Coordinates of C-alpha atoms in Angstrom, one line a residue:
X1 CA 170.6 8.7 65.9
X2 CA 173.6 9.9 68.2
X3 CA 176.0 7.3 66.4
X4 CA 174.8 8.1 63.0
X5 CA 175.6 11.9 63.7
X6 CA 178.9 11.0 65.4
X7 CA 180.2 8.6 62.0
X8 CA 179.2 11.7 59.8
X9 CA 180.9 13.8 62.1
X10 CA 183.7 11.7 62.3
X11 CA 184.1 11.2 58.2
X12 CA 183.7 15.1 57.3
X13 CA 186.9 15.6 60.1
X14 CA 188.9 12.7 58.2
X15 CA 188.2 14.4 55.0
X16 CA 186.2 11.6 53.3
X17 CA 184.9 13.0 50.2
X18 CA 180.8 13.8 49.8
X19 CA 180.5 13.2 53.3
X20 CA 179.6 16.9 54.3
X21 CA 176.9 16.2 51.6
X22 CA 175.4 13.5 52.3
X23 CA 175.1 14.8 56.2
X24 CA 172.8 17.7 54.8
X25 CA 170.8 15.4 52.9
X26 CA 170.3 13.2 55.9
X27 CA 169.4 16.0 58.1
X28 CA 166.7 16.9 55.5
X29 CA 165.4 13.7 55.2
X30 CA 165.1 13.9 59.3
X31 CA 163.4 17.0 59.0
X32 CA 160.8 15.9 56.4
X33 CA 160.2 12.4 58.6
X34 CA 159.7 14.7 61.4
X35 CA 156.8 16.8 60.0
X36 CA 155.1 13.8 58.8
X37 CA 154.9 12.8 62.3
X38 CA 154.3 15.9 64.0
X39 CA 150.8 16.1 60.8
X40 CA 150.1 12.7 61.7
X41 CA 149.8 13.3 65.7
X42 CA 147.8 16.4 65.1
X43 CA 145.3 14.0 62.8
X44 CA 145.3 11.6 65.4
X45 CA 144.5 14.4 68.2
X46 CA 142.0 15.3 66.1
X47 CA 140.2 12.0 65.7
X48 CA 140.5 11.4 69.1
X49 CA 139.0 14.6 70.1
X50 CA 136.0 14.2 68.0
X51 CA 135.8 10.0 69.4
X52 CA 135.5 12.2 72.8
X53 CA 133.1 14.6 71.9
X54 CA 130.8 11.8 69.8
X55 CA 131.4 9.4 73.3
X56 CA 130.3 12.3 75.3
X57 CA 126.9 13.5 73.1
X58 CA 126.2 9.7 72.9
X59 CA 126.7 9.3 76.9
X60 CA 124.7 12.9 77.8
X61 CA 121.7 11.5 75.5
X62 CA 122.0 7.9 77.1
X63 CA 121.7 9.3 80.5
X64 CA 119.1 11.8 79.8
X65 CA 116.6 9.0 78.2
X66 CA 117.9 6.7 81.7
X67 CA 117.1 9.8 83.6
X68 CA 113.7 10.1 82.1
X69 CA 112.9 6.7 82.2
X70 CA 113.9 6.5 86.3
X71 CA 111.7 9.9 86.6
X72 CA 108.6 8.6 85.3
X73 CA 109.0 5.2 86.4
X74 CA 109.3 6.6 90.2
X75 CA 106.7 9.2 89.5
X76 CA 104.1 6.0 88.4
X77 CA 104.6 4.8 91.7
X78 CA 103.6 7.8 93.7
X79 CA 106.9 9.9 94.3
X80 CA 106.5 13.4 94.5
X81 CA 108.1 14.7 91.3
X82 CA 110.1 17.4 93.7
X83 CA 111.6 14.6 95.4
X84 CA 112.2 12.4 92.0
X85 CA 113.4 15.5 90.7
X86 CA 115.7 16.0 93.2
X87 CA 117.3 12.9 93.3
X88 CA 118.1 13.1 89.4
X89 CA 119.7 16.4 89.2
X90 CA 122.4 15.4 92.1
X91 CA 125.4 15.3 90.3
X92 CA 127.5 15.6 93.3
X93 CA 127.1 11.9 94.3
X94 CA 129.5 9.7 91.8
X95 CA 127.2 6.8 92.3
X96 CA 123.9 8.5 91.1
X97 CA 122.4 5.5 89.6
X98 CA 120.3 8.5 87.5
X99 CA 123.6 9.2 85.9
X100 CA 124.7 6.0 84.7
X101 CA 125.8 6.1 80.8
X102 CA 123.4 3.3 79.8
X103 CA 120.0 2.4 78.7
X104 CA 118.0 1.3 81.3
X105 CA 116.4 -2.0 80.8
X106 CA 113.7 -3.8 82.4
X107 CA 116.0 -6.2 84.7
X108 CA 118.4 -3.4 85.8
X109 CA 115.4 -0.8 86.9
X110 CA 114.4 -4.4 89.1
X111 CA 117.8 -4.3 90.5
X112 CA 118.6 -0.8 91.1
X113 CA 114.7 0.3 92.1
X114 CA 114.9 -0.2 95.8
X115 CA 118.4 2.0 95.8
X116 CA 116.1 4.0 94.0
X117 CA 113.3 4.5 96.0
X118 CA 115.6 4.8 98.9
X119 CA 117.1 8.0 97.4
X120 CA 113.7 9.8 96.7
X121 CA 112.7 8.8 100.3
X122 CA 115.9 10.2 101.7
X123 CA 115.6 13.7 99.5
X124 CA 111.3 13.9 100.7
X125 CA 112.9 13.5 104.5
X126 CA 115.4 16.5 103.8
X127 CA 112.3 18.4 102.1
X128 CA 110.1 18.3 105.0
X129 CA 113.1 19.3 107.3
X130 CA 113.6 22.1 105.5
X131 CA 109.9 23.3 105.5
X132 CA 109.0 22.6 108.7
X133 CA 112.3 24.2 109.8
X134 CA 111.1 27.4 107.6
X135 CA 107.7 27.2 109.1
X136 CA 109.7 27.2 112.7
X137 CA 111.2 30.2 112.0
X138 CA 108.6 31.9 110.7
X139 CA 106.2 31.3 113.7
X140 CA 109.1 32.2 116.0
X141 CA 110.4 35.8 114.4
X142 CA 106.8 36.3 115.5
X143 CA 106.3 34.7 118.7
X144 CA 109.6 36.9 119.7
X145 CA 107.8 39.7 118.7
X146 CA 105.3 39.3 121.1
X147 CA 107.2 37.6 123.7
X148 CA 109.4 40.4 125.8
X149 CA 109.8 38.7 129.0
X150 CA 114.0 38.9 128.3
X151 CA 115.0 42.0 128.4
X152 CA 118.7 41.1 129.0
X153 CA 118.5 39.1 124.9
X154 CA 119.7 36.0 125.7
X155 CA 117.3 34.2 123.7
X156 CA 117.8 31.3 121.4
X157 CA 118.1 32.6 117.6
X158 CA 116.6 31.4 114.4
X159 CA 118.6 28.7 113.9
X160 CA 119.0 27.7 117.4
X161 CA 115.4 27.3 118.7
X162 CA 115.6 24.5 115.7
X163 CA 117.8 22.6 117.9
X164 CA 115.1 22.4 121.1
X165 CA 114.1 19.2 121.7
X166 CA 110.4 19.9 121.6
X167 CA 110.8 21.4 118.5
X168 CA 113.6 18.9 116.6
X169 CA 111.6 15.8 117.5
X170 CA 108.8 17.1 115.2
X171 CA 110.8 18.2 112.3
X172 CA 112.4 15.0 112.4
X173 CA 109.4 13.0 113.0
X174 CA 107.6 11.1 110.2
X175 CA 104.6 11.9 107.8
X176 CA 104.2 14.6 105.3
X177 CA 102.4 16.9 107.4
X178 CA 103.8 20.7 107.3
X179 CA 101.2 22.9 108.3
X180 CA 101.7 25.3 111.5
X181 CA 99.4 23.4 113.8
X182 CA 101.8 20.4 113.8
X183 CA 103.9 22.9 115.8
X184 CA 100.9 24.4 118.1
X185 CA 101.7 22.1 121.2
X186 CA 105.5 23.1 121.0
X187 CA 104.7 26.4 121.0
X188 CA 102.8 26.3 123.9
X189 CA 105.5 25.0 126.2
X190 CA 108.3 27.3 124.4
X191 CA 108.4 29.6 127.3
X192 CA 109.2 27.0 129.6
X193 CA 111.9 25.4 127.4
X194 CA 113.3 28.8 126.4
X195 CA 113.5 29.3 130.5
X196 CA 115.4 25.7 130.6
X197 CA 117.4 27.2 127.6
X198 CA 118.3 30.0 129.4
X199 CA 119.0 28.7 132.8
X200 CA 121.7 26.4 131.4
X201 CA 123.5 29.0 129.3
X202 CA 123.4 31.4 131.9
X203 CA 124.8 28.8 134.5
X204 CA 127.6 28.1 131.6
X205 CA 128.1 32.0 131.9
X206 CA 128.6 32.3 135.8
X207 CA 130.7 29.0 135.8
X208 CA 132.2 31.0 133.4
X209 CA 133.5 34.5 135.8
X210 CA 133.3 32.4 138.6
X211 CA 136.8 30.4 137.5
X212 CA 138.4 33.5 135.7
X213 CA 137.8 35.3 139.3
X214 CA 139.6 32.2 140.8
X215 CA 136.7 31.6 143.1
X216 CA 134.4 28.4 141.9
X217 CA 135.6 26.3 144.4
X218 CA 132.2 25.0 146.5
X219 CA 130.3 27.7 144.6
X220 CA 127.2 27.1 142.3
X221 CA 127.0 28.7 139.5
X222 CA 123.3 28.3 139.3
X223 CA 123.3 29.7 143.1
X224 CA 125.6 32.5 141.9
X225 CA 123.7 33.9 138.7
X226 CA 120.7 33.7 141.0
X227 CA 122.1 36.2 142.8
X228 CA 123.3 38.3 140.6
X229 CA 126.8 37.9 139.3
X230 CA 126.5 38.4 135.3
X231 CA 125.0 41.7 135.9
X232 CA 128.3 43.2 137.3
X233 CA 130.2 45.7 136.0
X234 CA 133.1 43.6 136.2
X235 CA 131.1 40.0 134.7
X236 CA 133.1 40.5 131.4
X237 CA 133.4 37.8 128.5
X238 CA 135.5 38.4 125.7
X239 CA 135.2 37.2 122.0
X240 CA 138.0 35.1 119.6
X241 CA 138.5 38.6 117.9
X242 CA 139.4 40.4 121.2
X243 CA 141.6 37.8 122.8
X244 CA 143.8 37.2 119.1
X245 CA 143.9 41.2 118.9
X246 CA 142.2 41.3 116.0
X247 CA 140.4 44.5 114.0
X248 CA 136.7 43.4 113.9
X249 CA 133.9 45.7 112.2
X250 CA 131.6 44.8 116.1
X251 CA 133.5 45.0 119.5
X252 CA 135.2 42.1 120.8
X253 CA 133.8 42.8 125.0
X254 CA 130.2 42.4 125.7
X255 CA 128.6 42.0 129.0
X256 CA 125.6 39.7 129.1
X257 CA 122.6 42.2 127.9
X258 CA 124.9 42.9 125.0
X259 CA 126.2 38.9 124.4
X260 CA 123.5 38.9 121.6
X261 CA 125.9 41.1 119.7
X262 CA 128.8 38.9 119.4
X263 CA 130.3 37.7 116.5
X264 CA 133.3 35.5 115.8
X265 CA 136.1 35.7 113.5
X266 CA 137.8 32.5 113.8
X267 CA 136.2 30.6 110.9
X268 CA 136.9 33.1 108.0
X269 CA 140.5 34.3 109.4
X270 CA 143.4 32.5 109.5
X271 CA 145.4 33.7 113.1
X272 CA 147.1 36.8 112.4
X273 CA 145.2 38.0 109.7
X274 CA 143.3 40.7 109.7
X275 CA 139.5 40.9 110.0
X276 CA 138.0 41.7 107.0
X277 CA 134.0 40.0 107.2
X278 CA 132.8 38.7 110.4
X279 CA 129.9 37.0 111.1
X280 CA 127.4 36.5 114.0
X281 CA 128.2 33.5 115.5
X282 CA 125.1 31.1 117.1
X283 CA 123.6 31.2 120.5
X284 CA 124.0 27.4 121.4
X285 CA 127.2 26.8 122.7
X286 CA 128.7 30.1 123.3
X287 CA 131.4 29.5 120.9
X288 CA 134.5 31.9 121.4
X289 CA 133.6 33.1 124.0
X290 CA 135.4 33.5 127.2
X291 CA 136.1 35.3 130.7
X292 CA 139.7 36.0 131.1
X293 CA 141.2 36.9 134.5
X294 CA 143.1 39.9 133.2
X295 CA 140.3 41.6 131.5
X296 CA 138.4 41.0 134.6
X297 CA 141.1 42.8 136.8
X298 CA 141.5 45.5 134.4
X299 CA 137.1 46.1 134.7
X300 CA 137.9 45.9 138.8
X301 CA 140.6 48.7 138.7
X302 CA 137.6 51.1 136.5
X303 CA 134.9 50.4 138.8
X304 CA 137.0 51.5 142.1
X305 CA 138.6 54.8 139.8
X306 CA 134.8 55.6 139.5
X307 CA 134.3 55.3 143.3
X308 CA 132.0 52.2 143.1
X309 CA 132.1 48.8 144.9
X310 CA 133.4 46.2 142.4
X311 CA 132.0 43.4 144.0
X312 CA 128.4 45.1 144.1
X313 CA 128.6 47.5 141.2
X314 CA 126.4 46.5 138.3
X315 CA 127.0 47.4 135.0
X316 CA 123.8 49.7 134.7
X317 CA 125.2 51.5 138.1
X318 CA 128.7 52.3 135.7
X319 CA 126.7 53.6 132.9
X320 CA 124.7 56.2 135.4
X321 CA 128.1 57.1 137.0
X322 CA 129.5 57.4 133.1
X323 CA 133.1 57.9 134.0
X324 CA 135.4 58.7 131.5
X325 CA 139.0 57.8 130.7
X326 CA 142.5 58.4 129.9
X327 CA 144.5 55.5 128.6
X328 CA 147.6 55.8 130.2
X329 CA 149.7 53.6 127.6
X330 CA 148.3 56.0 125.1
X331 CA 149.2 59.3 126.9
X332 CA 151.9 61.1 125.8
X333 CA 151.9 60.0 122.1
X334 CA 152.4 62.2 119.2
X335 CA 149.5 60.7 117.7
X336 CA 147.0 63.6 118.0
X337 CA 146.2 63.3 121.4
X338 CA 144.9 61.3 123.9
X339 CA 141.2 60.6 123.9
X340 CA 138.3 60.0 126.8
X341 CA 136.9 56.8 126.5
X342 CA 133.7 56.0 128.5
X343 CA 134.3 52.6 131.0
X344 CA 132.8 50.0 128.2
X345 CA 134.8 51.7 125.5
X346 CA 137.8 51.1 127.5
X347 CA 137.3 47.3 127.7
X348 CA 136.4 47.6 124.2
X349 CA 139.8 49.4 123.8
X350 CA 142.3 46.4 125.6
X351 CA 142.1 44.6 122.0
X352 CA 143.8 47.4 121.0
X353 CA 147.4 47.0 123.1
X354 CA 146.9 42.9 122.3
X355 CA 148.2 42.2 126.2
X356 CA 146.4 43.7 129.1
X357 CA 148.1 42.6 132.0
X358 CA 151.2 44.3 130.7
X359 CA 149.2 47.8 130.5
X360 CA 149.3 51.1 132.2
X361 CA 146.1 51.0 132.7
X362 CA 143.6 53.8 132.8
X363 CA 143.8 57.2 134.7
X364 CA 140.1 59.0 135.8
X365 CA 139.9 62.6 134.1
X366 CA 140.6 65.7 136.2
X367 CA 137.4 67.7 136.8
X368 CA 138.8 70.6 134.0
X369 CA 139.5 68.0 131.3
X370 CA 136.2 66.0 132.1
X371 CA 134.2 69.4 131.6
X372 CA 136.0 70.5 128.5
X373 CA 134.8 66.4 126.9
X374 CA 131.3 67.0 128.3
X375 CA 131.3 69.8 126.7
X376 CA 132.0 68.8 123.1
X377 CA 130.5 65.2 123.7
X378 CA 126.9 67.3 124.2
X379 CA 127.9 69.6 121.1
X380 CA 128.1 66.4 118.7
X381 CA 125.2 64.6 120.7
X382 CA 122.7 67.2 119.4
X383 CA 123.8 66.6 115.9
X384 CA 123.9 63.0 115.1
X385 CA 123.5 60.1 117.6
X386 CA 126.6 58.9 118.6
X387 CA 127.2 56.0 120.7
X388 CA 130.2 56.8 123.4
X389 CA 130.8 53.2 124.1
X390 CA 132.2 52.9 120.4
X391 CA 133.7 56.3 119.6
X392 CA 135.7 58.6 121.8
X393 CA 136.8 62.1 121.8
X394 CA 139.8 64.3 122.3
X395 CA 140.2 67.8 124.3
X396 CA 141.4 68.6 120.6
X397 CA 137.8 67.6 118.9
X398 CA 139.0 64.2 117.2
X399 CA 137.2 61.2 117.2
X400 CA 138.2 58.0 117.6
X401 CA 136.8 54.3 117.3
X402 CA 138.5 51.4 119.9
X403 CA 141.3 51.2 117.8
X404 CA 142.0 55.0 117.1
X405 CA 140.9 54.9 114.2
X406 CA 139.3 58.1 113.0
X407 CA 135.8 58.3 112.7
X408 CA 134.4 61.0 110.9
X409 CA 131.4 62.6 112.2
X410 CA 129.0 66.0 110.9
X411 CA 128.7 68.9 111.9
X412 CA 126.3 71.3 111.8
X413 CA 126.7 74.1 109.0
X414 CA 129.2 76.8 110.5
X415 CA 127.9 79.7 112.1
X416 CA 128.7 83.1 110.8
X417 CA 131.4 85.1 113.3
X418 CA 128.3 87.1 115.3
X419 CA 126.5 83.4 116.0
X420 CA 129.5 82.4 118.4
X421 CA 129.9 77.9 118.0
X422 CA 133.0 77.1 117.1
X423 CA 134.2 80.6 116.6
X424 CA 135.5 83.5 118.2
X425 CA 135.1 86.9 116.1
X426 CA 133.6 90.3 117.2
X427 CA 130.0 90.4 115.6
X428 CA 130.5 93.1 113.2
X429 CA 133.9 91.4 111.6
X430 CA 134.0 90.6 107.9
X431 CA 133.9 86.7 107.8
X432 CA 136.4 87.1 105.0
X433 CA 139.0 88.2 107.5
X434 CA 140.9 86.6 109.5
X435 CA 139.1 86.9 112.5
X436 CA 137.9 83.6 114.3
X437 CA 139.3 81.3 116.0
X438 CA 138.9 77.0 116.5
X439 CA 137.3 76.1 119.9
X440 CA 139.0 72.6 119.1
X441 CA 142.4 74.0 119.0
X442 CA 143.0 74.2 123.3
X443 CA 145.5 77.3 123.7
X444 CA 145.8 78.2 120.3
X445 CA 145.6 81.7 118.8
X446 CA 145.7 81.4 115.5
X447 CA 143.2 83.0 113.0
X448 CA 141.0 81.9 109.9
X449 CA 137.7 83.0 107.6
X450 CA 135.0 80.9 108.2
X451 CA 135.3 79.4 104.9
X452 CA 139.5 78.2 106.1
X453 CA 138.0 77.1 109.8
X454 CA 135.3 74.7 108.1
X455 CA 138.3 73.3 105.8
X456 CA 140.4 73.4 109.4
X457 CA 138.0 71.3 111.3
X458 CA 137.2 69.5 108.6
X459 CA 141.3 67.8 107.6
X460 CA 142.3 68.6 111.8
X461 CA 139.0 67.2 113.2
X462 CA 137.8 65.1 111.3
X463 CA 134.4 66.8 111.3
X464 CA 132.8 67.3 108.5
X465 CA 129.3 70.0 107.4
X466 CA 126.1 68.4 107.5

């Protein structure tokens, strides 16, 4: 085509005479070739579009009367049809001989029957699993009901009591049996295999502090948890979302009545990302979870602060002493003030500044300051329940979760000026006048109505009217 252009291209420069004609009637010839071909590809398409779809209808009805066929053929011999059923609908295998485009025939249904049967028996073993492992669960939400002799929650879950020997060797074991009686025995010795359960978990969990305090050398951790050592103050494990600094919706520090708690982040965030759904993570093998020397220094320096022995100190014996908290990286900010943070929230906090041997660290309040938060800490108590190991409050009235973040709490409906609260007015003062004054606001005189002090608290505070 390239030559043929060039020689007409080359006669109309030279001047020959009709050439320039007889181009334009070659390239209209071209053009009228060309839309035959581009009708007769579309016709083609178009045939071989409807050869598909005919191919595909006469397939899809093919393996429907095969399906059929194998269904009540397997049924005859005394299948369960959920099983049979089963087996036919699973597209996701490629080699479903169910789904085999072709009539099946006496000699093939020979051939491929024991495959067959192998299939159904596979999908009635998976069946039984599944509802023996329902009836497991079942019969255990209840027997957990009834059975309180943990009060510390480390207990096998759901899920994970499925894994107990006692009870996997019966949903494994053969026979069609389902009913709850097959499970009576194993319920009877539970107790003692939860015990066993717990004992090696708990030992995992000492082994655990025992080499993040640097001291396992020689030491059992069996010996050690006998005595005592997860129930310190300072026996601190951390999850995957507080050691990659990450913003999870639960706290990231737990202690070992509060391990039941954790959940992990590392399976639906890529590192770096931000936590957007978490999820509880199982009891079994203690997945990301760890006790991490620094965080374990960081628990000794709040202990002594709160005039307690660190290597005796429980963590119920910090909660009665209920020290609270200045973070000393955080003083100083502009970001509307510091905040007290009870001696969990702190830990809780650390996730926050990423490092924590690198930190300030914390600094006990004065006696003033301490007053002024028990104060406003009793205030909001009496409204709403609020849990101080997850929020904490400013002098100014602000509070905060573990990562300063705001958290909006309510408050009750304002008092007028003579009812005192949060104002300061003379009793007999119109309330449309500027006469009272925020209780939040430390060494502040200025003025408002009490319908500009509830919009004050309210955008300031961040507390809003019941």
């Amino acid at each position: 085509m390239a030559e043929i252009v060039k020689d007409y291209n080359l006669r109309i420069d030279t001047g020959t005479e009709g050439a320039r004609g007889e181009f334009h009637e070659f390239l209209a010839s071209q053009k009228v070739e060309m839309a035959e071909q581009v009708k007769s590809g579309n016709t083609i398409k178009e045939w071989f579009e409807e050869a598909t779809r005919v191919r595909l209808v006469m397939e899809g009805k093919l393996i429907e009367e095969r399906r059929a066929a194998m269904v009540a053929k397997l049924t005859e011999l005394g299948h369960d049809p959920r099983d049979v059923n089963t087996c036919a609908s699973d597209r996701r295998n490629p080699t479903n001989i169910f789904w085999i485009p072709r009539q099946l025939s006496d000699a093939e249904w020979e051939r491929v029957r024991p495959k067959a049967d192998a299939m159904v028996e596979m999908c009635k073993r998976h069946r039984l699993q599944r509802e023996r492992s329902d009836v497991v669960q079942s019969r255990y939400a209840n027997f957990r009901k009834t059975y309180d002799a943990y009060p510390d929650r480390l207990v096998p879950d759901k899920s994970s009591v499925l894994s107990l020997p006692i009870i996997a060797q019966i949903i494994e074991s053969d026979g069609d049996d389902i009913e709850p009686r097959l499970f009576d025995e194993a319920f009877n010795d539970l107790p003692a295999a939860i015990d066993e359960w717990r004992r090696v978990r708990r030992a995992d969990l000492a082994r655990m502090i025992l080499e993040a305090q640097g001291g396992s050398d020689g030491e059992d951790p069996d010996t050690a948890e006998e005595e005592g050592i997860l129930h310190l103050a300072t026996s601190i494990f951390v999850s995957c979302a507080g050691v990659k600094g990450f913003r999870a919706n639960s706290p990231s520090v737990y202690w070992l009545e509060t391990i039941h708690e954790r959940r992990c982040v590392c399976s639906s965030n890529r590192e770096g990302s931000r936590v957007r759904n978490d999820f509880q993570s199982k009891y079994d093998g203690l997945e990301c979870l760890q006790a991490l020397p620094d965080w374990i220094a960081q628990a000794r320096e709040l202990v002594q602060a709160a005039g307690l022995d660190p290597r005796t100190a429980t963590a119920k014996d910090m909660d009665n002493c209920n020290p609270r908290f200045w973070c000393k990286d955080c003083l100083g900010t502009s970001w509307k003030g510091n905040v007290a943070r009870s001696w969990r929230n702190c830990m809780a906090h650390l996730g926050h500044h990423n490092k924590p041997s690198s930190w300030k660290g914390f600094e006990l309040l004065s006696a003033k300051d301490r007053a002024i938060i028990e104060a406003k800490e009793t205030a909001l108590a009496a409204i709403q329940e609020i849990d101080w190991n997850k929020v904490a409050l400013s002098l100014q009235g602000l509070a905060v979760d573990v990562h300063k973040s705001v958290v909006k709490l309510k408050h009750p409906s304002l008092p007028s000026p003579a009812q005192g609260g949060d104002l300061d007015a003379a009793p007999d003062e119109d309330a449309t006048e500027k006469k009272v004054k925020c209780k939040f606001c430390l060494n502040s005189s200025r003025e408002f109505t009490v319908l500009g002090l509830a919009n004050h608290i309210e955008g300031k505070h961040g507390i809003t009217n019941a």
